[in-house]
XYZ file of C-alpha atoms in Angstrom:
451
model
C -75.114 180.394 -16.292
C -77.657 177.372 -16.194
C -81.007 178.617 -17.956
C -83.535 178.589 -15.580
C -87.224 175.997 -16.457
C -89.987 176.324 -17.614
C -87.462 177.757 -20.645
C -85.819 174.599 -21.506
C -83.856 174.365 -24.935
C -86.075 172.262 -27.872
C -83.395 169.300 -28.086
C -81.497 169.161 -31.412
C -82.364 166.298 -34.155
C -81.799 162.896 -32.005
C -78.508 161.477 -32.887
C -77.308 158.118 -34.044
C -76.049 157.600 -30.411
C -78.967 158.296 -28.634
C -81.370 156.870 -30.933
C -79.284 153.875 -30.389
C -79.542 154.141 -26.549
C -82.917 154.834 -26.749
C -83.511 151.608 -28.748
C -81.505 149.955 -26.380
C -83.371 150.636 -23.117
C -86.993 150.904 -25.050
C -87.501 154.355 -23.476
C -88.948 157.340 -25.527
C -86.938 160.648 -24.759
C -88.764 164.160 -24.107
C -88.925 166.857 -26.707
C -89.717 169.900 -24.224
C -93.428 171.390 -25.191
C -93.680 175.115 -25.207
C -95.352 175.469 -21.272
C -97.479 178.222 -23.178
C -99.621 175.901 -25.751
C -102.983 174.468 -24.237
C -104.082 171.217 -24.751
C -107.148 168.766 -23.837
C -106.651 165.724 -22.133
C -108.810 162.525 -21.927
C -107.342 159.059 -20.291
C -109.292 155.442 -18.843
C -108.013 152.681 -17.006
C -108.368 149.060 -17.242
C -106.791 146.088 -15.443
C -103.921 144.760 -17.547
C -104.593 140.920 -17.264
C -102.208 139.845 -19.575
C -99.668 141.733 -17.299
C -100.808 140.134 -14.192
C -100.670 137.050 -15.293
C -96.808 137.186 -16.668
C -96.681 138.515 -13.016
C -98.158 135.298 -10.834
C -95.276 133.820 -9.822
C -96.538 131.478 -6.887
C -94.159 128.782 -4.812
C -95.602 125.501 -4.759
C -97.422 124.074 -1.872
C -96.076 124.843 1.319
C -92.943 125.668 -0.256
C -91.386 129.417 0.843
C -90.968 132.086 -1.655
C -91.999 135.711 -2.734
C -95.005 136.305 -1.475
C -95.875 139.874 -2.479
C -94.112 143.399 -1.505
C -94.582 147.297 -2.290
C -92.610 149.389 -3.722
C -92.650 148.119 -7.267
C -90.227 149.860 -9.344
C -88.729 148.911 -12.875
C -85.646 150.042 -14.526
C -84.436 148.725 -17.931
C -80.711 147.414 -17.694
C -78.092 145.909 -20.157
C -77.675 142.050 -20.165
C -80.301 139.254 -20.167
C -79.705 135.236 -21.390
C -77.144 134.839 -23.740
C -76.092 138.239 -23.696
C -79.600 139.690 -24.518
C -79.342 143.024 -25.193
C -81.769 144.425 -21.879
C -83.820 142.805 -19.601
C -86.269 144.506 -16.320
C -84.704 144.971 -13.199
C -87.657 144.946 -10.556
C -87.461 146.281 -6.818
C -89.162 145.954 -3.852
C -89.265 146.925 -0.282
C -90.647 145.452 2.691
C -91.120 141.840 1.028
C -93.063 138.389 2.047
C -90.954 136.070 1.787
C -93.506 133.208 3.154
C -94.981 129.288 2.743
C -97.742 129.008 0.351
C -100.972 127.052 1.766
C -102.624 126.032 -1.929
C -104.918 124.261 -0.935
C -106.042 127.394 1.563
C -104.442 130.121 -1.445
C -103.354 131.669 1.558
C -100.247 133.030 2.997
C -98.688 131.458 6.287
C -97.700 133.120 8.850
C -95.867 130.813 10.873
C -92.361 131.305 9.455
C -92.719 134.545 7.526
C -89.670 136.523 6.972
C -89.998 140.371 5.798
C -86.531 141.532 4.152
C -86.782 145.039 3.650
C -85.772 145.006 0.049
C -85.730 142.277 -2.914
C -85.393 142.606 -6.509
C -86.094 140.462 -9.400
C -85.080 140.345 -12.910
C -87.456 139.440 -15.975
C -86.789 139.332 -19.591
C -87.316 141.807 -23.000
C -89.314 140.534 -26.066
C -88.730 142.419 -29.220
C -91.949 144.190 -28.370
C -92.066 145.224 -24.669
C -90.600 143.964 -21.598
C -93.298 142.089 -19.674
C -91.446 138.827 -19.306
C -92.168 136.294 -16.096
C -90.291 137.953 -13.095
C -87.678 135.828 -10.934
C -87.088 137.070 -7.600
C -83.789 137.626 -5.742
C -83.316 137.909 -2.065
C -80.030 137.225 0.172
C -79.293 134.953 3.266
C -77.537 135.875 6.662
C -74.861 133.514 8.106
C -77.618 131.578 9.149
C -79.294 131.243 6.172
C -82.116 133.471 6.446
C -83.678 135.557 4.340
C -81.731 139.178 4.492
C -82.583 142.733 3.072
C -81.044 142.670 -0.882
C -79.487 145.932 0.014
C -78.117 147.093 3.487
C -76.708 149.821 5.340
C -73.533 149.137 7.193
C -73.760 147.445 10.387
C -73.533 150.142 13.087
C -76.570 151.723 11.519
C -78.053 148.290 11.449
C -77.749 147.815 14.852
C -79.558 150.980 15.765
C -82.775 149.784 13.526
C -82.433 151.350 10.072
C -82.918 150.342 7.131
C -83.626 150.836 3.693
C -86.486 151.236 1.176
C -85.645 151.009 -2.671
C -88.047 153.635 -4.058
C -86.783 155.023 -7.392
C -84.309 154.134 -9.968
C -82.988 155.035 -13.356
C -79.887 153.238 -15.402
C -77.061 154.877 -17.625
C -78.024 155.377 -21.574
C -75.984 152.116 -22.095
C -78.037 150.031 -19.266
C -74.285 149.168 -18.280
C -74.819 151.213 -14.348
C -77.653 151.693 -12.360
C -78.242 154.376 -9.533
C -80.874 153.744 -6.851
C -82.743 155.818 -4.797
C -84.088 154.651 -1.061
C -85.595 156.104 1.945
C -83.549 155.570 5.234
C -86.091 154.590 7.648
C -85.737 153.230 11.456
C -89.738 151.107 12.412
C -91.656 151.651 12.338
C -92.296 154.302 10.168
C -89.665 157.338 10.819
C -88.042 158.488 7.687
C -84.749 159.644 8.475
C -83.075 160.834 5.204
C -82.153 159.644 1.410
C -79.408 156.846 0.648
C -78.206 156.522 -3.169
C -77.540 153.273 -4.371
C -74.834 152.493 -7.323
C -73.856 149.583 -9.114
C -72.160 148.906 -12.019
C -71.399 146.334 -14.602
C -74.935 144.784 -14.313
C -75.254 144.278 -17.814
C -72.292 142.174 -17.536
C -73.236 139.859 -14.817
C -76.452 137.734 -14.882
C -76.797 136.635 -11.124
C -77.766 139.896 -9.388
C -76.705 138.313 -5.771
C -73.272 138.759 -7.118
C -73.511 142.336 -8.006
C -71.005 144.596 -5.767
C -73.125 147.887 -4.517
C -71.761 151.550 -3.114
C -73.446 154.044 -0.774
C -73.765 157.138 -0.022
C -76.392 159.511 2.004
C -78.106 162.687 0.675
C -79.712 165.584 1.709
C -81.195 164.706 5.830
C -84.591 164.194 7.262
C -85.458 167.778 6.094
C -85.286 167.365 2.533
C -85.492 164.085 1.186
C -84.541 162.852 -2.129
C -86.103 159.763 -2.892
C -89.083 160.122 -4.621
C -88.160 159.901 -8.194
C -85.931 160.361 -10.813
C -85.998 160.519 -14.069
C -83.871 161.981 -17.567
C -84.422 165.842 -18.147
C -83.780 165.817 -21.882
C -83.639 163.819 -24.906
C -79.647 163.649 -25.222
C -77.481 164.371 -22.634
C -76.696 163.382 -18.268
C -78.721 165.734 -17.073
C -81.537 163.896 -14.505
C -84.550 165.546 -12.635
C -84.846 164.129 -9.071
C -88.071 164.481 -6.879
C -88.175 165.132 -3.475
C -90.347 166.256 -0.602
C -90.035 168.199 2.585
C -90.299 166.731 6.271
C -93.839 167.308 6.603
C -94.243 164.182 4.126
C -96.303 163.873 0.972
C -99.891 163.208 0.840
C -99.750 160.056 1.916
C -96.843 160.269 3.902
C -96.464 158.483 7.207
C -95.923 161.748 9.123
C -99.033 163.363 7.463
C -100.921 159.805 7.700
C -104.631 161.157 9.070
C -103.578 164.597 9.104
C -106.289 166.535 6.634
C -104.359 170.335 7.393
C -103.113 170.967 4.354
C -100.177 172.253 5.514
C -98.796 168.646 6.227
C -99.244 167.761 2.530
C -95.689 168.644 1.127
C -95.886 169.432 -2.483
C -92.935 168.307 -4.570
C -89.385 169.730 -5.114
C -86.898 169.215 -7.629
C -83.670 169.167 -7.861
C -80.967 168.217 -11.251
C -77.573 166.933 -11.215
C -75.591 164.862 -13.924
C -76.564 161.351 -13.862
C -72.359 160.871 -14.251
C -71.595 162.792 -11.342
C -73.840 160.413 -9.232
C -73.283 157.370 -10.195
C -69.684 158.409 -8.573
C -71.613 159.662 -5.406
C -70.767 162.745 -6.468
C -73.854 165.006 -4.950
C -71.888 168.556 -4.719
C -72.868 170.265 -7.538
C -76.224 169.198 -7.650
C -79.216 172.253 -7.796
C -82.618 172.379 -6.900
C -85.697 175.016 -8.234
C -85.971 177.902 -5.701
C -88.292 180.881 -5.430
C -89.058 182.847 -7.471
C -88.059 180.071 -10.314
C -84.168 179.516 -10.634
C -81.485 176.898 -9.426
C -79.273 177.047 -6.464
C -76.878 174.671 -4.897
C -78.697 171.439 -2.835
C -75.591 171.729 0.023
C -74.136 173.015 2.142
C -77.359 172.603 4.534
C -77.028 176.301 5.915
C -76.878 177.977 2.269
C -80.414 176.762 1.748
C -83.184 178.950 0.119
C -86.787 178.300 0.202
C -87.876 175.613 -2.388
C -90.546 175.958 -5.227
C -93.031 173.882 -5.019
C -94.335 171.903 -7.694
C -98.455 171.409 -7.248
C -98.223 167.672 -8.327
C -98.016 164.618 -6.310
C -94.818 161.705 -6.150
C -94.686 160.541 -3.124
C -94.292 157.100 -3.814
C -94.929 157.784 -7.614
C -93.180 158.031 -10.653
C -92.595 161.298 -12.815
C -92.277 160.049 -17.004
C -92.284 161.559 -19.791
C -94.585 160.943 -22.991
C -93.169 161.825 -25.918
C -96.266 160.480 -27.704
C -98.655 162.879 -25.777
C -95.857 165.371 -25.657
C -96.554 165.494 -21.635
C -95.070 164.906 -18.740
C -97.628 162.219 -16.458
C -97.570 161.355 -12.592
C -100.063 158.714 -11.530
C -101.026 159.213 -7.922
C -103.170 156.797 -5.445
C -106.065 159.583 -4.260
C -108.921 157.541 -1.962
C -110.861 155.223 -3.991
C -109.321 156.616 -7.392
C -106.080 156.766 -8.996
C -105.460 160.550 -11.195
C -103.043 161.152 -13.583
C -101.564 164.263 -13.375
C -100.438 165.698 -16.495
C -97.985 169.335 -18.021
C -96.393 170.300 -20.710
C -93.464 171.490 -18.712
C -92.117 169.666 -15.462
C -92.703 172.594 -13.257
C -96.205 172.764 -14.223
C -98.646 173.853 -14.758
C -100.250 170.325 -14.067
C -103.673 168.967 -14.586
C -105.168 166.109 -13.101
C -107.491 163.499 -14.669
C -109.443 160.674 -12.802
C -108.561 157.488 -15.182
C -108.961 154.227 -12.598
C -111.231 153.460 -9.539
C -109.968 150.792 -7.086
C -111.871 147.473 -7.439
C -114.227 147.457 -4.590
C -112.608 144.621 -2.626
C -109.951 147.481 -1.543
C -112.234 150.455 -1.141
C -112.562 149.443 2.513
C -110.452 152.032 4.722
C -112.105 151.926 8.228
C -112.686 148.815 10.249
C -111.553 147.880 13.813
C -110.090 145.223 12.177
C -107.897 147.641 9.827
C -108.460 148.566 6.414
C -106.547 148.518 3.365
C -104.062 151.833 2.279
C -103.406 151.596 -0.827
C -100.320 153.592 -2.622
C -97.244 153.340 -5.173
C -98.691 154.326 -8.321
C -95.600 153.612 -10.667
C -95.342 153.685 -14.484
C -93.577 151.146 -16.670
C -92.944 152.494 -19.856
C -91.158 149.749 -21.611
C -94.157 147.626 -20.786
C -96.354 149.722 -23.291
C -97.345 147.506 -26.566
C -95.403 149.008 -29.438
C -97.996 148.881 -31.979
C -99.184 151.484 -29.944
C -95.948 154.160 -30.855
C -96.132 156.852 -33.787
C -100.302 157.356 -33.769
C -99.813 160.727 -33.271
C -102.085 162.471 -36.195
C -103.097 165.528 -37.277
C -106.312 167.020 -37.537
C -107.865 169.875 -39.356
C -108.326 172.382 -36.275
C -105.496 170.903 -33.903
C -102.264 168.280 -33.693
C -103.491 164.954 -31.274
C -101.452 162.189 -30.024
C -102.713 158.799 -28.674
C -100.820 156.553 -26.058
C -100.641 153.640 -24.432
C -99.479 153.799 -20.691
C -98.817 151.097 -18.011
C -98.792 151.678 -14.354
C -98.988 149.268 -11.473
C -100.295 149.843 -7.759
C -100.349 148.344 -4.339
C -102.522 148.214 -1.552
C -101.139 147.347 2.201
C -103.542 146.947 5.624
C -103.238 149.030 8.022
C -104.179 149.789 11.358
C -105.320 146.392 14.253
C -104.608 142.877 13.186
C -104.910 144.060 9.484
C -101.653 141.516 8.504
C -103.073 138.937 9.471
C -106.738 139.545 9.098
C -106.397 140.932 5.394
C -103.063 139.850 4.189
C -102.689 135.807 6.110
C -106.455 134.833 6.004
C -108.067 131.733 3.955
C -108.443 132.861 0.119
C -106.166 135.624 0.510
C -104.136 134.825 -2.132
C -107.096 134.932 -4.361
C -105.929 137.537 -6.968
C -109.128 139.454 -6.891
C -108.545 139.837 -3.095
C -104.876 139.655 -3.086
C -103.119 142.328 -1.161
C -99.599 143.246 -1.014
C -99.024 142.368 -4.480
C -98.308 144.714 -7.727
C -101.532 145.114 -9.813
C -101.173 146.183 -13.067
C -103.418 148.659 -15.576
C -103.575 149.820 -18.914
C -104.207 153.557 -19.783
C -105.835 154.651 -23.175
C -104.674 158.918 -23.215
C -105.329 161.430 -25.753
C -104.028 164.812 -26.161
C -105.275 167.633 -28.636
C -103.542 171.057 -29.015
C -104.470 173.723 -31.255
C -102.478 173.396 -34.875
C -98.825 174.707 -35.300
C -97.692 175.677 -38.404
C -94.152 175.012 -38.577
């Protein structure tokens, strides 16, 4: 019998293995925090320049290239020139691919293709991996720019499509599983496709990686939102997902302020093995009053517990420098990080960024910017700053460093073309449609254990 969370198992002394795998993918594995123990929390933002400048990746002069996109998720892989041992593999949905106007710095329209996913790949220093992205789309039989992944054709044909959302790759960066939302445009989500592809480590050109497919769950219970490993050692993954009312910022609940149409979270486990086969059967997800029960069949459903955090269109990480679980979230004008001890909460939430003021503008005739996608990139963290945790008279504290990025999109009129295509729009401080990148300082204090 599976033990039910918050009462996960402390993991056992990390093994040569998985310290190995760990090194590997430069990822920092959970050791589960009794959900009892308090702690204080303090966190600030800044823009990461260095970041956004190994990020500004510009064609030449009316030459067509990437252009900007949402979605912005990382995963670590296996592979990299001359059999590196990882590099970043980058997605994106809805993408620009679109001339550059230098001596405008301005998009053009005229021309503009918008696959609706692309991916890119960048390299790992010995440090952190915040190499110079190169992007990746495909081409149709005519030689235009196609979605990087796509459904099969019959479903083509009747409009959908797919967003890339989430991601995570084996211990050994050798497979990757994907996560997307099946959508038909505009804007109707109509269930959860996984993604799986293998041997990536082994081949360098990712337009000649072979993909699989598979749906899960339906348009009532998506599975999309995130996914992430649930202990230190071990298959086991947490995945995210919402209901069909949509999360806060969801498209269904998009100027809706009843708070009935803002979906909390739900979560679900399953072995990372077991889906990277498409295998979704004997996955589980946290019921009332706090316990696991099958995902499927459909009509064996019980009512889901809701987690009171936000990750719709986030990520969910773990910290094993703050000992926390974190969730950055796009809220208004600010971005919070949402912080526990335990994955099913309880969670806290901080205010650690404000929005420049260029993209604080949401109402105009003319549309206004929505900005979303709050997702962290933990192998982009400096590594001088690992192992500051330190201990205090009174209480144990640990420090981090913590790298998110964000995008904002216009909405609403002729907001494309009147936020996203004018003169100067490319002008980074203006820029829209384009991953921004920031650097959070966090510190946690807890009162002493003696051990």
């Amino acid at each position: 019998m599976s033990p039910p969370l918050p009462r996960l198992p402390r993991p056992r002394r990390r093994a040569a293995e998985a310290a190995a795998a760990a090194a590997l993918l430069g990822v920092a594995w959970p050791s589960f925090a009794d959900a009892s123990a308090t702690y204080s929390f303090s966190a600030a933002g800044q823009d990461a320049t260095d970041l956004q400048d190994a990020f500004e990746v510009l064609p030449g002069d009316n030459q067509t290239g990437w252009l900007g996109a949402d979605s912005d998720v990382s995963v670590v892989i296996g592979g990299g020139p001359g059999g590196g041992p990882r590099r970043v593999l980058w997605l994106f949905a809805d993408t620009f691919l679109a001339r550059h106007d230098a001596k405008t710095c301005a998009r053009l329209w005229d021309g503009m293709h918008m696959p609706g996913s692309t991916v890119a790949l960048a390299a790992c220093g010995a440090d952190k991996c915040s190499g110079r992205p190169t992007f990746f789309w495909r081409e149709d039989a005519k030689g235009d720019p196609a979605p990087f992944f796509e459904l099969p054709e019959a479903q083509r044909e009747s409009g959908e499509l797919l967003w890339v959302v989430a991601g995570i790759a084996s211990r050994d960066g050798s497979s990757v599983l994907l996560l997307a939302q099946r959508v038909q445009r505009p804007l109707t989500v109509l269930g959860s496709t996984a993604i799986v592809i293998h041997n990536v480590d082994k081949v360098d050109d990712p337009r000649q990686w072979q993909y699989t497919m598979s749906e899960l769950g339906d348009e009532e219970m998506t599975w999309f939102s995130g996914v992430t490993f649930a202990e230190e050692t071990g298959d086991q993954v947490l995945l995210f997902g919402h209901e069909h009312t949509g999360g806060p910022h969801s498209f269904g609940s998009r100027g809706r302020k009843d708070p009935e149409h803002w979906s909390r979270t739900l979560l679900a486990r399953a072995s990372l093995s077991d889906l990277l086969r498409h295998h979704w059967s004997a996955a589980e997800y946290w019921v009332e009053p706090g316990r696991w029960a099958p995902v499927w069949p459909v009509h064996g459903r019980q009512r889901a517990q809701r987690l009171d955090v936000p990750t719709w269109e986030t990520t969910c990480t773990w910290s094993s420098e703050l000992g926390l679980w974190y969730v950055f979230n796009v809220e208004g004008h600010i971005i919070a990080m949402w912080t526990a001890q335990q994955v099913v909460g309880p969670w806290s939430r901080s205010e650690v960024y404000r929005l420049p003021p260029a993209f604080r503008k949401t109402t105009s005739d003319n549309g206004a910017w929505l900005c979303y996608a709050a997702k962290a990139h933990p192998e982009m963290q400096r590594k001088a700053w690992e192992d500051r945790a330190f201990h205090g008279a009174a209480d144990e504290a640990g420090l981090a460093e913590l790298v998110f990025s964000w995008v904002c999109n216009a909405w609403g009129g002729d907001a494309e073309r009147a936020l996203l295509f004018q003169p100067g729009g490319l002008d980074l401080s203006v820029r829209g449609y384009w991953p921004r990148f920031v650097r959070v300082a966090a510190a946690v204090r807890r009162p002493l254990t003696i051990h």
